[in-house]
C-alpha positions as CSV (number, residue, x, y, z in Angstrom):
1,M,-6.5,14.8,-27.4
2,K,-6.7,18.2,-25.7
3,A,-10.5,18.1,-25.7
4,T,-10.4,14.6,-24.2
5,L,-8.0,15.7,-21.4
6,L,-10.1,18.8,-20.7
7,E,-13.2,16.7,-20.5
8,A,-11.5,14.2,-18.1
9,V,-10.2,17.0,-15.9
10,K,-13.7,18.6,-15.7
11,K,-15.2,15.2,-14.9
12,R,-12.8,14.4,-12.2
13,F,-12.7,17.8,-10.6
14,S,-16.3,18.8,-10.9
15,D,-17.0,18.1,-7.2
16,V,-13.9,19.9,-5.8
17,E,-16.0,22.8,-4.5
18,T,-18.7,20.6,-3.0
19,N,-16.7,17.7,-1.5
20,P,-16.0,18.6,2.2
21,L,-12.5,17.0,2.1
22,Y,-11.4,19.3,-0.7
23,F,-13.0,22.6,0.3
24,I,-12.1,22.3,4.0
25,S,-8.5,21.5,3.0
26,T,-8.5,24.6,0.7
27,I,-9.9,26.9,3.4
28,L,-7.4,25.6,5.9
29,D,-4.5,26.2,3.5
30,P,-3.3,29.7,4.5
31,R,-2.2,30.4,0.9
32,Y,-5.7,30.0,-0.5
33,K,-8.3,30.3,2.3
34,D,-11.7,31.2,0.7
35,R,-10.3,33.4,-2.1
36,F,-10.5,30.9,-4.9
37,F,-14.0,29.5,-4.6
38,S,-16.7,30.5,-7.1
39,N,-19.1,33.0,-5.7
40,N,-21.9,30.7,-4.8
41,T,-19.8,27.9,-3.1
42,A,-17.6,30.0,-0.7
43,P,-20.4,30.7,1.8
44,E,-21.5,27.1,1.8
45,A,-17.9,25.9,2.4
46,K,-17.5,28.4,5.3
47,L,-20.8,27.3,6.8
48,H,-19.8,23.6,6.6
49,L,-16.5,24.3,8.2
50,K,-18.1,26.3,11.0
51,Q,-20.5,23.4,11.7
52,E,-17.6,21.0,11.9
53,L,-15.7,23.4,14.2
54,Q,-18.7,23.6,16.5
55,M,-19.1,19.8,16.5
56,K,-15.4,19.5,17.4
57,S,-15.8,22.2,20.1
58,R,-18.8,20.4,21.6
59,A,-17.0,17.1,21.6
60,E,-14.0,18.7,23.4
61,A,-16.4,20.4,25.9
62,E,-18.1,17.1,26.6
63,E,-14.8,15.4,27.1
64,S,-13.6,18.1,29.5
65,R,-16.9,17.9,31.3
66,A,-16.6,14.1,31.6
67,K,-13.1,14.6,33.1
68,A,-14.4,17.2,35.5
69,A,-17.3,15.0,36.4
70,E,-15.1,12.0,37.3
71,P,-14.0,13.2,40.8
72,P,-17.6,14.0,41.9
73,A,-18.7,10.6,40.7
74,K,-15.9,9.0,42.7
75,L,-16.9,11.1,45.7
76,F,-20.5,9.9,45.1
77,L,-19.4,6.2,45.2
78,K,-17.4,6.8,48.4
79,A,-20.1,8.7,50.1
80,Q,-23.2,6.9,49.2
81,A,-24.2,6.6,52.9
82,S,-24.0,10.3,53.5
83,T,-27.0,12.6,53.6
84,S,-28.9,13.8,50.5
85,S,-27.9,17.4,51.0
86,S,-24.2,16.7,50.1
87,L,-25.4,14.7,47.1
88,D,-27.5,17.7,46.0
89,T,-24.5,19.9,46.4
90,V,-22.3,17.7,44.1
91,F,-25.0,17.7,41.4
92,E,-25.5,21.5,41.6
93,E,-21.7,22.0,41.1
94,I,-21.7,19.8,38.1
95,A,-24.8,21.5,36.6
96,K,-23.2,24.9,37.1
97,E,-20.0,23.9,35.3
98,Q,-21.6,22.5,32.2
99,P,-23.3,25.5,30.6
100,Q,-20.2,27.7,31.1
101,A,-17.9,25.3,29.2
102,A,-20.0,24.7,26.1
103,Q,-20.7,28.1,24.8
104,P,-17.3,29.8,24.9
105,L,-15.6,27.0,22.9
106,A,-18.2,27.1,20.1
107,A,-18.1,30.9,20.0
108,G,-14.3,30.8,20.2
109,A,-14.1,28.5,17.2
110,A,-16.3,30.8,15.1
111,I,-14.2,33.8,16.1
112,E,-11.0,31.9,15.3
113,L,-12.4,31.1,11.8
114,D,-13.5,34.7,11.2
115,T,-10.2,36.1,12.3
116,Y,-8.2,33.6,10.2
117,L,-10.2,34.3,7.1
118,G,-10.0,38.0,7.7
119,E,-6.2,38.0,7.4
120,A,-4.4,38.2,4.1
121,P,-3.4,34.9,2.5
122,S,0.2,33.7,2.9
123,P,2.5,33.9,-0.1
124,R,2.2,30.8,-2.3
125,E,5.8,29.7,-1.7
126,D,5.2,29.5,2.1
127,S,4.5,26.1,3.7
128,P,1.0,25.6,5.2
129,L,2.4,23.2,7.8
130,K,4.9,25.9,9.0
131,Y,2.1,28.4,9.2
132,W,0.0,26.2,11.4
133,G,3.0,25.3,13.5
134,V,3.6,29.0,14.2
135,N,-0.1,29.9,14.6
136,K,-1.4,27.0,16.6
137,I,-1.5,29.1,19.7
138,R,-3.6,31.8,18.0
139,F,-6.0,29.3,16.3
140,P,-5.9,26.1,18.4
141,T,-9.1,24.6,17.1
142,L,-8.3,25.4,13.4
143,A,-4.8,24.1,13.9
144,K,-6.2,20.7,15.0
145,M,-8.5,20.7,11.9
146,A,-5.6,21.6,9.7
147,Q,-3.6,18.8,11.1
148,K,-6.4,16.4,10.2
149,Y,-7.1,17.8,6.7
150,L,-3.7,18.9,5.5
151,S,-1.7,15.8,6.5
152,A,-0.6,13.4,3.8
153,L,-1.1,9.7,4.2
154,C,2.0,7.8,5.0
155,S,2.4,5.7,1.9
156,S,5.2,5.3,-0.6
157,V,3.2,3.0,-3.0
158,E,2.5,5.7,-5.6
159,S,6.2,6.9,-5.7
160,E,7.3,3.2,-6.0
161,R,5.0,2.7,-8.9
162,L,6.2,5.8,-10.6
163,F,9.9,4.7,-10.3
164,S,8.9,1.3,-11.6
165,S,7.2,3.0,-14.6
166,V,10.3,5.0,-15.3
167,S,12.3,1.7,-15.5
168,H,9.8,0.5,-18.2
169,I,10.2,3.8,-20.2
170,I,14.0,4.2,-20.0
171,D,15.7,0.9,-20.9
172,E,18.5,-0.4,-23.1
173,N,16.6,0.4,-26.3
174,R,15.7,4.0,-25.2
175,N,19.0,5.0,-23.6
176,R,19.2,8.3,-25.6
177,L,15.9,9.8,-24.3
178,T,16.3,13.3,-22.9
179,A,14.9,14.1,-19.5
180,D,12.1,16.2,-20.9
181,N,11.0,13.5,-23.3
182,A,11.2,10.9,-20.6
183,E,9.1,13.1,-18.3
184,K,6.5,13.6,-21.0
185,L,6.2,9.9,-21.7
186,L,5.9,9.1,-18.0
187,F,3.1,11.8,-17.7
188,L,1.2,10.3,-20.6
189,K,1.7,6.8,-19.3
190,K,0.2,7.7,-15.9
191,N,-2.5,10.1,-17.0
192,L,-3.7,8.9,-20.4
193,P,-5.6,5.9,-18.9
194,L,-7.5,8.3,-16.7
195,T,-9.0,10.0,-19.7
196,F,-10.6,6.8,-21.0
197,S,-11.8,5.3,-17.7
198,K,-15.3,5.8,-16.6
């Protein structure tokens, strides 16, 4: 049985270090960061997170440019009859603003990540959500990523199923089960089918 459970665990968790959902969540958890990856996967995980941070920074930069570009566009619509020199001035102002906004955000995100990973991990009993609540000013881009990757889905389905399973284990015929035995039976009931599924 131990061998079967071990094989099932290996099968189910073999992609933990290569699945972006798992490794980004691990890096963004201040208790673990990049300390628990095997040697060859940690650099790949960091590179993937940096790429995602840069994409997020670019998207935010484009969004801010679009907001900044709205007033000149409205001015353009209002002043279509004016001379071409004022139109050229508006386009020059927009062109000057765009390169300045894109680079600092991407560089800032990479610096954020390097600074964050350079710090010592938090103690294991600390809450990652409290950490990001306190440090969202220091690491704004990472805090947004942590909010995305460390949030739990709002669903009570699994807990309801678990309570329902308990009612099947502890009934009138098994009213003398100890809490430890009931917990073990519930664990087996929920996890044993996973070992035999493909």
